[in-house]
PDB file of C-alpha atoms in Angstrom:
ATOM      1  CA  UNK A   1       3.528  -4.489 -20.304  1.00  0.00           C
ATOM      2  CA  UNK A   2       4.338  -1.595 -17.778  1.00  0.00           C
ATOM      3  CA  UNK A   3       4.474  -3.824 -14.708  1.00  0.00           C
ATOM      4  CA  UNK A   4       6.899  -6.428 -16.985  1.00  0.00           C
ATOM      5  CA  UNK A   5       9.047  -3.304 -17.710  1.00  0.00           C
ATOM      6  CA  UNK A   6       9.118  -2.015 -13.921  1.00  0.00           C
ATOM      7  CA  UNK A   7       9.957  -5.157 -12.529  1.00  0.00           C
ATOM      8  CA  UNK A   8      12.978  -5.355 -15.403  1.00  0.00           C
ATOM      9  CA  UNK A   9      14.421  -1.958 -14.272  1.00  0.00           C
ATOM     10  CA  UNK A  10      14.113  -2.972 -10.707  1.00  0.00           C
ATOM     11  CA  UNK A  11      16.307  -6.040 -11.044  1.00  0.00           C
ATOM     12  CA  UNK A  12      18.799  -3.920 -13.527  1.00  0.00           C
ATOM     13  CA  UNK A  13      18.897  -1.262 -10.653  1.00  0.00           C
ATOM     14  CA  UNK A  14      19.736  -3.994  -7.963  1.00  0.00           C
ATOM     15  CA  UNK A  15      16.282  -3.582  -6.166  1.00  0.00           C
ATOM     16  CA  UNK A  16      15.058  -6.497  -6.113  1.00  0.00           C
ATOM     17  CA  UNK A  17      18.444  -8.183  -6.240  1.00  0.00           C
ATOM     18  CA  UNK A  18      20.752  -5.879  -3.816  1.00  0.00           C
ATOM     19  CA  UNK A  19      23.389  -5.907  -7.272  1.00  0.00           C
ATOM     20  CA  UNK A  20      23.358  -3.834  -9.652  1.00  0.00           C
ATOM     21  CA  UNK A  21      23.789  -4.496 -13.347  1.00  0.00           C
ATOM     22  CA  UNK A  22      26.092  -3.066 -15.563  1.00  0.00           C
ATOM     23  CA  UNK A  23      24.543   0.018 -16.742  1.00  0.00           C
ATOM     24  CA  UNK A  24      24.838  -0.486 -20.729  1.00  0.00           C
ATOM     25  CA  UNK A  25      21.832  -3.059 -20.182  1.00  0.00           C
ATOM     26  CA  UNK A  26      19.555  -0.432 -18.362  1.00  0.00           C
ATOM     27  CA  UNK A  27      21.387   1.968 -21.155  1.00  0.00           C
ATOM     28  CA  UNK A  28      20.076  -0.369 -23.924  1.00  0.00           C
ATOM     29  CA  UNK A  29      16.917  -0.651 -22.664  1.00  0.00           C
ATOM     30  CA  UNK A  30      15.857   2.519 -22.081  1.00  0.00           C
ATOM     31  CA  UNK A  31      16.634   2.694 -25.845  1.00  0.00           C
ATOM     32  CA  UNK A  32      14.362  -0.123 -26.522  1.00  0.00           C
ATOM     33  CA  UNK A  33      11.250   1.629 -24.658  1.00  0.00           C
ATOM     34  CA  UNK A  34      12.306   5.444 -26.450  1.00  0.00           C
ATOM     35  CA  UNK A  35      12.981   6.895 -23.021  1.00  0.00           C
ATOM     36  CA  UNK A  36      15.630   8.920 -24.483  1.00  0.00           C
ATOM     37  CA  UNK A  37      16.345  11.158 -22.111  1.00  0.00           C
ATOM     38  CA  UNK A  38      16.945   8.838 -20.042  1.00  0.00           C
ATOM     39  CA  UNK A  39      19.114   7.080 -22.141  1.00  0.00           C
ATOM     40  CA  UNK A  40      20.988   9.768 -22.302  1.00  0.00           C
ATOM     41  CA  UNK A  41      21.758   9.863 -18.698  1.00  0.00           C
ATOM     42  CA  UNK A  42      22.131   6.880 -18.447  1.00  0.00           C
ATOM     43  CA  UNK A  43      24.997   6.978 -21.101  1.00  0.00           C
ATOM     44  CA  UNK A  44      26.615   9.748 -19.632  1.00  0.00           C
ATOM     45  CA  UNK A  45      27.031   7.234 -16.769  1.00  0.00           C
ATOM     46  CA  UNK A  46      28.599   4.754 -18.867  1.00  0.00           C
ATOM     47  CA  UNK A  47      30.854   7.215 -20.631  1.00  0.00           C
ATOM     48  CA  UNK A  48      31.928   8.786 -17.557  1.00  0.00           C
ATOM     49  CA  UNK A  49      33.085   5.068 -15.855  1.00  0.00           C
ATOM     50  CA  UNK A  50      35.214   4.220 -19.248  1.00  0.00           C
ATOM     51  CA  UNK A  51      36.688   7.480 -19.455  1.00  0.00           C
ATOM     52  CA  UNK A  52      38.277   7.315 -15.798  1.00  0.00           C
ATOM     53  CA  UNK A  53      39.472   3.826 -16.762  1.00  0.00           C
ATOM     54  CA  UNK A  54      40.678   4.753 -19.409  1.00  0.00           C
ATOM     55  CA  UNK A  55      38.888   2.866 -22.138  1.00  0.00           C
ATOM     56  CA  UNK A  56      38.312   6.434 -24.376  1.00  0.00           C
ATOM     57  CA  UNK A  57      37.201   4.250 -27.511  1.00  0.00           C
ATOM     58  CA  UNK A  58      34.083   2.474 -25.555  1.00  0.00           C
ATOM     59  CA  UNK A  59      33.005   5.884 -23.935  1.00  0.00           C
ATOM     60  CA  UNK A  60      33.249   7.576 -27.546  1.00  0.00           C
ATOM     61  CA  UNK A  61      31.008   4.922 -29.087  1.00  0.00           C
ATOM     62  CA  UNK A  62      28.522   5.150 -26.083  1.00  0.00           C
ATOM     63  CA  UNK A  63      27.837   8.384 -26.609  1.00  0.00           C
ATOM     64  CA  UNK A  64      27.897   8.695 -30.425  1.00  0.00           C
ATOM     65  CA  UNK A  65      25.489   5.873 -30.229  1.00  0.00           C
ATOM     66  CA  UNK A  66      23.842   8.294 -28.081  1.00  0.00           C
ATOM     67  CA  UNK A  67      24.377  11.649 -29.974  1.00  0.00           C
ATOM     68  CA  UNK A  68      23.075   9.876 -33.054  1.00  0.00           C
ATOM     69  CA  UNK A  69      20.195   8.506 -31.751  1.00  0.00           C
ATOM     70  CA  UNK A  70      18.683  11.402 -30.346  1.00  0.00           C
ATOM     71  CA  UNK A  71      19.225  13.904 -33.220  1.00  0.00           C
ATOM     72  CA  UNK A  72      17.660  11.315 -35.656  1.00  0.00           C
ATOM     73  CA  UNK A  73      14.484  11.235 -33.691  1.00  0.00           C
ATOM     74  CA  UNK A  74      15.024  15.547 -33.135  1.00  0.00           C
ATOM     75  CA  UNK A  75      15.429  15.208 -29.939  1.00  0.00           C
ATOM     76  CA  UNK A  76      18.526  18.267 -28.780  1.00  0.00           C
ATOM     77  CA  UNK A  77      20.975  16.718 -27.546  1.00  0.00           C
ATOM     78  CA  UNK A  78      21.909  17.694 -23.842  1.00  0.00           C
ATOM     79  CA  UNK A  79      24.842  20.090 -23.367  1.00  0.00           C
ATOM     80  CA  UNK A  80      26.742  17.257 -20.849  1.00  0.00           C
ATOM     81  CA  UNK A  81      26.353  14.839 -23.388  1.00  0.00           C
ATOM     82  CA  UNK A  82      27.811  17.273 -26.250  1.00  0.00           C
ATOM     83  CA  UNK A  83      30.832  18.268 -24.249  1.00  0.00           C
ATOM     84  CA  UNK A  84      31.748  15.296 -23.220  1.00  0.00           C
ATOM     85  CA  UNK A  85      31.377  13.780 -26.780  1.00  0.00           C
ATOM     86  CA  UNK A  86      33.616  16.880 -27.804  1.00  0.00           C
ATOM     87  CA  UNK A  87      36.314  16.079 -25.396  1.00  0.00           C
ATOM     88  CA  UNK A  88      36.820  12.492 -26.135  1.00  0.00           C
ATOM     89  CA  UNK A  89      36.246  13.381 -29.894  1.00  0.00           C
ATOM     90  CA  UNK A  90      38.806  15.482 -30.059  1.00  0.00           C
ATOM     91  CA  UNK A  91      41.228  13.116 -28.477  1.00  0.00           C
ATOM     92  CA  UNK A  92      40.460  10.306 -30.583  1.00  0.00           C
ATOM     93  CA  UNK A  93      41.087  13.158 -34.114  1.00  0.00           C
ATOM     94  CA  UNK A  94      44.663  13.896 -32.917  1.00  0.00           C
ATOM     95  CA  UNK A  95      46.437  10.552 -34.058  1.00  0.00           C
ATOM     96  CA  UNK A  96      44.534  11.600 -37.365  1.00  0.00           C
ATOM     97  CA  UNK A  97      45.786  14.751 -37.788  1.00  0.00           C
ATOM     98  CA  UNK A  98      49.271  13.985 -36.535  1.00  0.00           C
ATOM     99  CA  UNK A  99      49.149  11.056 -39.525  1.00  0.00           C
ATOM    100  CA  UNK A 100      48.452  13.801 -42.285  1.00  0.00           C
ATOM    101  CA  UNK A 101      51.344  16.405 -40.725  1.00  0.00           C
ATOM    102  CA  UNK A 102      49.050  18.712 -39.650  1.00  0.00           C
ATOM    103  CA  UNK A 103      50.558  19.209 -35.958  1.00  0.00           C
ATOM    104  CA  UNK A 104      48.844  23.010 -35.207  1.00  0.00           C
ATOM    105  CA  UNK A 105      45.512  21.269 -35.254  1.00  0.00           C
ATOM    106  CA  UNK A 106      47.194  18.128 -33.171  1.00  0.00           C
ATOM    107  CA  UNK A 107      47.742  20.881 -30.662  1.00  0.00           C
ATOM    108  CA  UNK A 108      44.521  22.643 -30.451  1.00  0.00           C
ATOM    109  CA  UNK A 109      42.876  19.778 -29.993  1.00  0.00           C
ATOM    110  CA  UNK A 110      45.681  18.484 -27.130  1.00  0.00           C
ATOM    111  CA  UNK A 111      44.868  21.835 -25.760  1.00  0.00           C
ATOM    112  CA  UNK A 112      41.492  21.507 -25.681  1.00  0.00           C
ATOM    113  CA  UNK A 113      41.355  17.795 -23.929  1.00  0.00           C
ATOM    114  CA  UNK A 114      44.523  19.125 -21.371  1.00  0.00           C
ATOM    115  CA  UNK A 115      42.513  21.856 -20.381  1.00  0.00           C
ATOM    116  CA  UNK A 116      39.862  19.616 -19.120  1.00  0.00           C
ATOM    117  CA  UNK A 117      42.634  16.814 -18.274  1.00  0.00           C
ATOM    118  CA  UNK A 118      40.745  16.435 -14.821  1.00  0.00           C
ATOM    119  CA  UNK A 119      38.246  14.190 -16.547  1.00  0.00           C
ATOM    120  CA  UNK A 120      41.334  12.169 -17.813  1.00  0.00           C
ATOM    121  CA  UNK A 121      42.490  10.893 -14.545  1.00  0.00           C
ATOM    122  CA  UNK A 122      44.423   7.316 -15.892  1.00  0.00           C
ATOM    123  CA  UNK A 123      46.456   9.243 -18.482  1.00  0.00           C
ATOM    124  CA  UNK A 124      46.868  12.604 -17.244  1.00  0.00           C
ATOM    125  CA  UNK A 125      50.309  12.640 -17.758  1.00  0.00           C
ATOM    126  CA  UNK A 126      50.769  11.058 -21.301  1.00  0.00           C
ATOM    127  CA  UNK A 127      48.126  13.276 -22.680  1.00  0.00           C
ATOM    128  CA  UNK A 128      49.622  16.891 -21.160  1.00  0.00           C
ATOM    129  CA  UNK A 129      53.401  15.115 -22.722  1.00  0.00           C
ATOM    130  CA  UNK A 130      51.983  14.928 -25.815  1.00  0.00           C
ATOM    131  CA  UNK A 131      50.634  18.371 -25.630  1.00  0.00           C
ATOM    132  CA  UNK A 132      53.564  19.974 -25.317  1.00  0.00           C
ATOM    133  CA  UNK A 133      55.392  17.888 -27.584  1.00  0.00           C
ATOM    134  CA  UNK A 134      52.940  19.102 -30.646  1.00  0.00           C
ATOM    135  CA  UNK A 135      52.287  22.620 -29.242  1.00  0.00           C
ATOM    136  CA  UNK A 136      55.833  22.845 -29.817  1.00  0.00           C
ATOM    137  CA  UNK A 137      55.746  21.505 -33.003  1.00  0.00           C
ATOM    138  CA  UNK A 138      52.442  23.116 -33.849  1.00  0.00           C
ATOM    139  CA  UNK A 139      53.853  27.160 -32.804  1.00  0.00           C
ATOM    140  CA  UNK A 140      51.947  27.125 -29.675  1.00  0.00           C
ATOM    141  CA  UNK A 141      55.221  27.656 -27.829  1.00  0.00           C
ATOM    142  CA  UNK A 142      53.632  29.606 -24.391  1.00  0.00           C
ATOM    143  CA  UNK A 143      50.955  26.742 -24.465  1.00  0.00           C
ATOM    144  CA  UNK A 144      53.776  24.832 -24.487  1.00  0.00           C
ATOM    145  CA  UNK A 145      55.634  25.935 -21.848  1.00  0.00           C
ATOM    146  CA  UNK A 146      52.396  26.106 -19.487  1.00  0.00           C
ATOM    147  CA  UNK A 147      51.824  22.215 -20.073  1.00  0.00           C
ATOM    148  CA  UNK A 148      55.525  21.170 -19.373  1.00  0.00           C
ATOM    149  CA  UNK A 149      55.406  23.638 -16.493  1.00  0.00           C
ATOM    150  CA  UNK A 150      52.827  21.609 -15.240  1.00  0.00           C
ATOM    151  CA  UNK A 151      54.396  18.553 -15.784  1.00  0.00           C
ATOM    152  CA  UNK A 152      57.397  19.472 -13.619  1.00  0.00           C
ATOM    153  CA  UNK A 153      55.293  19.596 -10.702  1.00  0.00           C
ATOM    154  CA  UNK A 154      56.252  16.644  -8.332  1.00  0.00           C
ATOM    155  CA  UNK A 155      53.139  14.660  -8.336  1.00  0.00           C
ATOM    156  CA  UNK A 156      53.771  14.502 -12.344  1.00  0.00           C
ATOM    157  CA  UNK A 157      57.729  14.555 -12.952  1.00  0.00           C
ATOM    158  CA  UNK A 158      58.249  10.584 -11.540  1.00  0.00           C
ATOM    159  CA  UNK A 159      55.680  10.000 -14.040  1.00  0.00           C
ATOM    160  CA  UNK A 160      57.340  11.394 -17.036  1.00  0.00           C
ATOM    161  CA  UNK A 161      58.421   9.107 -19.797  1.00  0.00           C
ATOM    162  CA  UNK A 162      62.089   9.382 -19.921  1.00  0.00           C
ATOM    163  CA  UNK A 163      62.412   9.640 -23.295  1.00  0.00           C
ATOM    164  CA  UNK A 164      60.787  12.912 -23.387  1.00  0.00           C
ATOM    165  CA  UNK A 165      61.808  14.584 -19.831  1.00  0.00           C
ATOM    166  CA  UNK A 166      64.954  16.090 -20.996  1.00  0.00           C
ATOM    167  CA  UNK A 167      63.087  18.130 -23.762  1.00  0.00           C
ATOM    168  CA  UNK A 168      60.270  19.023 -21.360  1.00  0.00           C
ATOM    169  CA  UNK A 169      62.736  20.243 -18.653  1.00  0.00           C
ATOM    170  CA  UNK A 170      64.767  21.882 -21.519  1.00  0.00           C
ATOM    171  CA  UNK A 171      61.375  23.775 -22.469  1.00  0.00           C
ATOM    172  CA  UNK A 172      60.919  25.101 -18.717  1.00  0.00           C
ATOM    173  CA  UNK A 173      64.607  26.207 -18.105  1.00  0.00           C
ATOM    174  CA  UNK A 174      65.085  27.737 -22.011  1.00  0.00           C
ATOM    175  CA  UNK A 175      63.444  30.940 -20.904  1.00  0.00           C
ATOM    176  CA  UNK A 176      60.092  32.474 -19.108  1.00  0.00           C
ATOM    177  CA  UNK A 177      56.631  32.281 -20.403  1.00  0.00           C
ATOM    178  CA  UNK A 178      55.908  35.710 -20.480  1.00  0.00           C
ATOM    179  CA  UNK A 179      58.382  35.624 -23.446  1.00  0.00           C
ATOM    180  CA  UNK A 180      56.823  32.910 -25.663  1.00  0.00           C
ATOM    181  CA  UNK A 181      53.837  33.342 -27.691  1.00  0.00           C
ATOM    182  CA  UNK A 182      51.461  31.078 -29.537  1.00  0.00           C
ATOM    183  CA  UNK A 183      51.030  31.734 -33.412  1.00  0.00           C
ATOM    184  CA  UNK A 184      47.698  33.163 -33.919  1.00  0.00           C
ATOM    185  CA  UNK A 185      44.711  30.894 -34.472  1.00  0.00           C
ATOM    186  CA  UNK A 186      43.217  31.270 -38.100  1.00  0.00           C
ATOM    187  CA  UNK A 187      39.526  32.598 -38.453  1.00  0.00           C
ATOM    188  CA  UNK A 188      36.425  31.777 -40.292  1.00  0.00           C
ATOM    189  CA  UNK A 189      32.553  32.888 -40.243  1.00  0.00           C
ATOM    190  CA  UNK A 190      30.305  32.015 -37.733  1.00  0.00           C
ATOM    191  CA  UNK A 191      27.570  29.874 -39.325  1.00  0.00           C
ATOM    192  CA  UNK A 192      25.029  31.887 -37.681  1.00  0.00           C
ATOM    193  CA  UNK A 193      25.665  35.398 -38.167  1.00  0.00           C
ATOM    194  CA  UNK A 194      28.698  35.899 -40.403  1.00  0.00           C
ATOM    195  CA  UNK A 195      31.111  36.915 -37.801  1.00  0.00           C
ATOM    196  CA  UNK A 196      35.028  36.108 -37.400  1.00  0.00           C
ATOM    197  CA  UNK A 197      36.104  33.840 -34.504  1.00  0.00           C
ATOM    198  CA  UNK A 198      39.224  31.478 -34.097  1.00  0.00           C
ATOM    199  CA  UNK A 199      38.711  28.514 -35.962  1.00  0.00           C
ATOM    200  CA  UNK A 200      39.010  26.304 -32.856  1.00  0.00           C
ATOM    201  CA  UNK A 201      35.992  28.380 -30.769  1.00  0.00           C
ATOM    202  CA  UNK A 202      32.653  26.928 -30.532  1.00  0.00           C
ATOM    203  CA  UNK A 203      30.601  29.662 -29.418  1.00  0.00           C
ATOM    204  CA  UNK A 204      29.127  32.313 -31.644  1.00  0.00           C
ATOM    205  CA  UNK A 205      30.495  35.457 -30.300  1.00  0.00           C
ATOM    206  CA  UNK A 206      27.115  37.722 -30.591  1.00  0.00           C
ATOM    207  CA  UNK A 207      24.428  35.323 -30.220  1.00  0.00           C
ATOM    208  CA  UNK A 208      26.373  33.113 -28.311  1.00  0.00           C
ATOM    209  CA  UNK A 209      24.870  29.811 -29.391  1.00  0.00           C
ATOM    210  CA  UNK A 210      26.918  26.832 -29.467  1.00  0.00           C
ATOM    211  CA  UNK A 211      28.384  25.881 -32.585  1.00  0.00           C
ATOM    212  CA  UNK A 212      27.959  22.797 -34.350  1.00  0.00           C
ATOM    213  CA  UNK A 213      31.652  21.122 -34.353  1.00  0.00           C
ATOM    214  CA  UNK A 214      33.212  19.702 -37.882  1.00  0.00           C
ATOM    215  CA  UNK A 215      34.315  15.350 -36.981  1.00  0.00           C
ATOM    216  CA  UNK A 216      37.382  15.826 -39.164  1.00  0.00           C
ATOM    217  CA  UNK A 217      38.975  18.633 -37.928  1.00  0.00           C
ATOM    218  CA  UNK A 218      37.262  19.554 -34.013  1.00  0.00           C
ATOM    219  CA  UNK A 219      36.804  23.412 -35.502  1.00  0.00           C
ATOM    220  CA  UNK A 220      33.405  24.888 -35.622  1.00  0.00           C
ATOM    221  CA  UNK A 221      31.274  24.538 -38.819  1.00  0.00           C
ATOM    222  CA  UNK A 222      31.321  27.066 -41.533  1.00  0.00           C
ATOM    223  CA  UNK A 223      28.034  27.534 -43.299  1.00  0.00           C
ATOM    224  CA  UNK A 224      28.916  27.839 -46.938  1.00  0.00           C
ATOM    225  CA  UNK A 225      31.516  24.761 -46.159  1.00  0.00           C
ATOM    226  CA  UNK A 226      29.076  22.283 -44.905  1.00  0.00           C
ATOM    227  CA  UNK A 227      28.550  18.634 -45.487  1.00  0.00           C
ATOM    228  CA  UNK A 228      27.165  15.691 -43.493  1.00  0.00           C
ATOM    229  CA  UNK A 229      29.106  12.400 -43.471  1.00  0.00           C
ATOM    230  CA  UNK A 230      27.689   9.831 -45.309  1.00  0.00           C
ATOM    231  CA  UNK A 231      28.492   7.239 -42.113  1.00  0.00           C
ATOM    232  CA  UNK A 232      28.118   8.861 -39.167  1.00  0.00           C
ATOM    233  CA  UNK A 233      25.485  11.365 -40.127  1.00  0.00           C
ATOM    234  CA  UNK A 234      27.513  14.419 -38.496  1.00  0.00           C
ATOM    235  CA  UNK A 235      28.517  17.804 -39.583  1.00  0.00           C
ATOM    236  CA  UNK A 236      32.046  18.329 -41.318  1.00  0.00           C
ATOM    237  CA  UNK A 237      33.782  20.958 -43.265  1.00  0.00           C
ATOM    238  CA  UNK A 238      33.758  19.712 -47.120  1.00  0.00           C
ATOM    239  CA  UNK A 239      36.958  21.583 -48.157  1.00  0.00           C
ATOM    240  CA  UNK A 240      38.334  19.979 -44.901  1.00  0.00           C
ATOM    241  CA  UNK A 241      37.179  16.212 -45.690  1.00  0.00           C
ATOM    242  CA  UNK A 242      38.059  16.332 -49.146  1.00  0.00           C
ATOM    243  CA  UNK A 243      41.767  17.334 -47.654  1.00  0.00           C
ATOM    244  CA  UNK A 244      41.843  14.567 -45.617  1.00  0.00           C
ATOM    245  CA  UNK A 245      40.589  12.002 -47.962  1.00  0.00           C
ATOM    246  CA  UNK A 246      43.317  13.089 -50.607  1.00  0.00           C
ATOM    247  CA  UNK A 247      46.404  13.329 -47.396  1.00  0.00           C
ATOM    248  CA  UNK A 248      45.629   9.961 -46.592  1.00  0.00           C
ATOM    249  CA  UNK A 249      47.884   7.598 -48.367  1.00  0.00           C
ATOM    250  CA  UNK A 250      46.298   4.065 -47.306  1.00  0.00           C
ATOM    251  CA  UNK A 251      42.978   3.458 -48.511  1.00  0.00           C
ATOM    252  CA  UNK A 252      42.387   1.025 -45.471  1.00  0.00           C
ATOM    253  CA  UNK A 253      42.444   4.637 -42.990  1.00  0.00           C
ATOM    254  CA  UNK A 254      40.284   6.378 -45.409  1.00  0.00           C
ATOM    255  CA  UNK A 255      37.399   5.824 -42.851  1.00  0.00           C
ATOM    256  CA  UNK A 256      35.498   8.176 -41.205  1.00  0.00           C
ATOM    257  CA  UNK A 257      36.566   8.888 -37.960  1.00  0.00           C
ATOM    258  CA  UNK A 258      33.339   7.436 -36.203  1.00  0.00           C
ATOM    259  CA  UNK A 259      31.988   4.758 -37.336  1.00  0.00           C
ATOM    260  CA  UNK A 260      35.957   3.608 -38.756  1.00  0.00           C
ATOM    261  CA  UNK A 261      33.631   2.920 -42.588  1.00  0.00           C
ATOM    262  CA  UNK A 262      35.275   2.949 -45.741  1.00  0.00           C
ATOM    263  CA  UNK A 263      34.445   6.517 -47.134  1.00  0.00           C
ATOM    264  CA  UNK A 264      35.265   7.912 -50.673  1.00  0.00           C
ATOM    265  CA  UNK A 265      35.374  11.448 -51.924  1.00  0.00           C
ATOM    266  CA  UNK A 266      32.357  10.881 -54.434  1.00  0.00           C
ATOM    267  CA  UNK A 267      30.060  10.236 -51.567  1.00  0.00           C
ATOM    268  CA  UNK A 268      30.214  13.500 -49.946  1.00  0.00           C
ATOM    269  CA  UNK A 269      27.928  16.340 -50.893  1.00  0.00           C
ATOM    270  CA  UNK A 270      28.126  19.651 -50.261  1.00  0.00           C
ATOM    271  CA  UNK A 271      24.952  21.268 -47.712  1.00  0.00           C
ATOM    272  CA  UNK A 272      23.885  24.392 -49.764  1.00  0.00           C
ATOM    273  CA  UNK A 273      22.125  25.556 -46.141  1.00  0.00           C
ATOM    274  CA  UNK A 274      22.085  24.195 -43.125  1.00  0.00           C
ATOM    275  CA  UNK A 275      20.095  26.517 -40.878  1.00  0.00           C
ATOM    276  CA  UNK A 276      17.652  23.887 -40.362  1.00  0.00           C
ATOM    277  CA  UNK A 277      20.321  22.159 -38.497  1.00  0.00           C
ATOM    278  CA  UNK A 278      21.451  25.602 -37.041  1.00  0.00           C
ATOM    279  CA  UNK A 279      18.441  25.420 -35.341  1.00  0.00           C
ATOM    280  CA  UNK A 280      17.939  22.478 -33.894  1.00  0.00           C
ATOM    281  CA  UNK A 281      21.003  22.454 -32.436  1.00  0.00           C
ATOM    282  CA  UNK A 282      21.057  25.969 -30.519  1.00  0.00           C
ATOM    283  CA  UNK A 283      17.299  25.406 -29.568  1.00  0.00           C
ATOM    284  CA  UNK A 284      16.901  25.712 -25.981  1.00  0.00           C
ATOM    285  CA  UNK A 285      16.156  22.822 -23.660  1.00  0.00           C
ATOM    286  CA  UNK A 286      14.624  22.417 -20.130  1.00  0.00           C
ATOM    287  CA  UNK A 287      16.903  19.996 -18.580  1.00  0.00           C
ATOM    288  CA  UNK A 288      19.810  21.178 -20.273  1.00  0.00           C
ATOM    289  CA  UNK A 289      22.386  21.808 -16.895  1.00  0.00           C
ATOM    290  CA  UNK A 290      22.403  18.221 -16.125  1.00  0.00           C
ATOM    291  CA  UNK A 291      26.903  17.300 -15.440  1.00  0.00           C
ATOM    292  CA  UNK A 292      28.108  13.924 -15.047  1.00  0.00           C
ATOM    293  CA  UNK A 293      27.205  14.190 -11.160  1.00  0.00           C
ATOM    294  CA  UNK A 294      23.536  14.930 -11.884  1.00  0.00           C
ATOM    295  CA  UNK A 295      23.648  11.970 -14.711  1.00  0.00           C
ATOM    296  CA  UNK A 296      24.658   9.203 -12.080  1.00  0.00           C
ATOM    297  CA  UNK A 297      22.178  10.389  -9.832  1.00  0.00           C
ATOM    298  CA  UNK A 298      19.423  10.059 -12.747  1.00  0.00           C
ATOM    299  CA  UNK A 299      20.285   6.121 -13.052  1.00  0.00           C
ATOM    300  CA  UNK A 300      17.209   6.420 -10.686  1.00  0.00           C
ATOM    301  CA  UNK A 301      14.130   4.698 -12.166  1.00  0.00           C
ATOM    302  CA  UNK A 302      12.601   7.953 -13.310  1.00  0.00           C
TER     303      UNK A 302
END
């Protein structure tokens, strides 16, 4: 009944109490009753507490669970919650793609995450270390040099692992960044109108709609290279999951990067179009400008 439901979010929400619960139970039930909006902000919340502990895995999940949820019942999916999914997605792909040798896309994705390494407050210097370490494998040698710049600031340096300070110092005092350049990022069609953009860009340059992101690789989706994991559901570049299935030499870590299922090349099919998807996913939304401030304040019984 309503006033059964009420009086459960009021002792969740500590007002009837004076403590409040942990938030994946008023998460889950806001599931329950198919207030998913408010699930949503609810597990922005959640995401945003395990992230600054540092428990990436758990706020990953959350908002998969999330992400998932709401596009199976075509609901959008709120920009805050994509982005955030996005960041921590892209962390959680680079052991992958270090595993398979392919260190350039190690370091866009690094790049990605240390540009935002704010929101990665209890490993802020083991994630820009590993940055530079595969920019500089990668090519990316003036992204490089900006990271390990960074890193020789003095809130940072007494921080550095010691096994990797001499090479970072050794990257700052070799010569200036004005002199280093990063190899140029490959290109590939937008989805939506054809154009060429860096395969590592997510927003269409002329209509400037977001674009759908591949769970293999972190580039944007191409639309004659399109398939949706059997597992998780998501978008992913074909040609690009087929490579990974084949680099990986284990079968136990041929999983999809998700939901960590067994996965096998015969299950994927290719997506002859996907502008149904397209546009779902750059449809506009009303409370779409909602950040991880405005989520916490929305654990308010709505």
């Amino acid at each position: 009944s309503e006033m059964l439901t009420h009086t459960l979010i009021d002792f969740l929400m500590g007002e009837s109490t004076g403590v409040v619960q942990d938030p994946v139970h008023i998460f889950r039930l806001y599931m329950a009753l198919g207030n998913y909006p408010q699930a949503a902000r609810t597990a922005m919340v959640i995401a945003h507490q395990e992230r600054e502990n540092g428990n990436y895995r758990s706020a990953h999940q959350t908002l998969y669970e999330t992400y998932r949820e709401l596009e199976a019942r075509g609901i959008r999916v709120p920009t805050s919650l994509r982005t955030s999914f996005l960041l921590l997605h892209s962390y959680m792909l680079v052991k992958k793609r270090i595993k398979i040798g392919d260190h350039v896309g190690a370091a866009r994705l690094l790049s990605r995450v240390a540009k935002n390494i704010s929101k990665f407050p209890s490993h802020t210097v083991p994630i820009l270390t590993s940055t530079v370490i595969e920019c500089q494998r990668g090519g990316l040698k003036k992204t490089a040099f900006e990271y390990a710049t960074q890193l020789m600031r003095p809130e940072h340096r007494s921080e550095l692992d010691p096994n990797y300070r001499r090479k970072i110092e050794a990257i700052v005092r070799r010569r200036g960044g004005s002199e280093l350049e990063d190899i140029q990022d490959e290109r590939s069609e937008s989805p939506y109108t054809g154009d060429m953009l860096d395969n590592f860009d997510l927003v269409c340059p002329t209509t400037k709609n977001p674009i759908p992101f591949c769970i293999i690789t972190g580039r944007h989706m191409v639309a004659d290279d399109w398939c949706f994991c059997p597992n998780s559901k998501l978008p992913a570049l074909y040609s690009q999951y087929v490579a990974f299935l084949q680099a990986v030499k284990n079968s136990e870590d041929r999983v999809d990067p998700l939901t960590n299922n067994p996965i096998a090349l015969e299950q994927l099919r290719k997506v002859n179009d996907p502008e149904e998807y397209l546009a779902a996913y750059s449809a506009p939304m009303d409370d779409d400008d909602d950040d991880e401030e405005d989520a916490q304040a929305g654990l308010a019984r709505p």
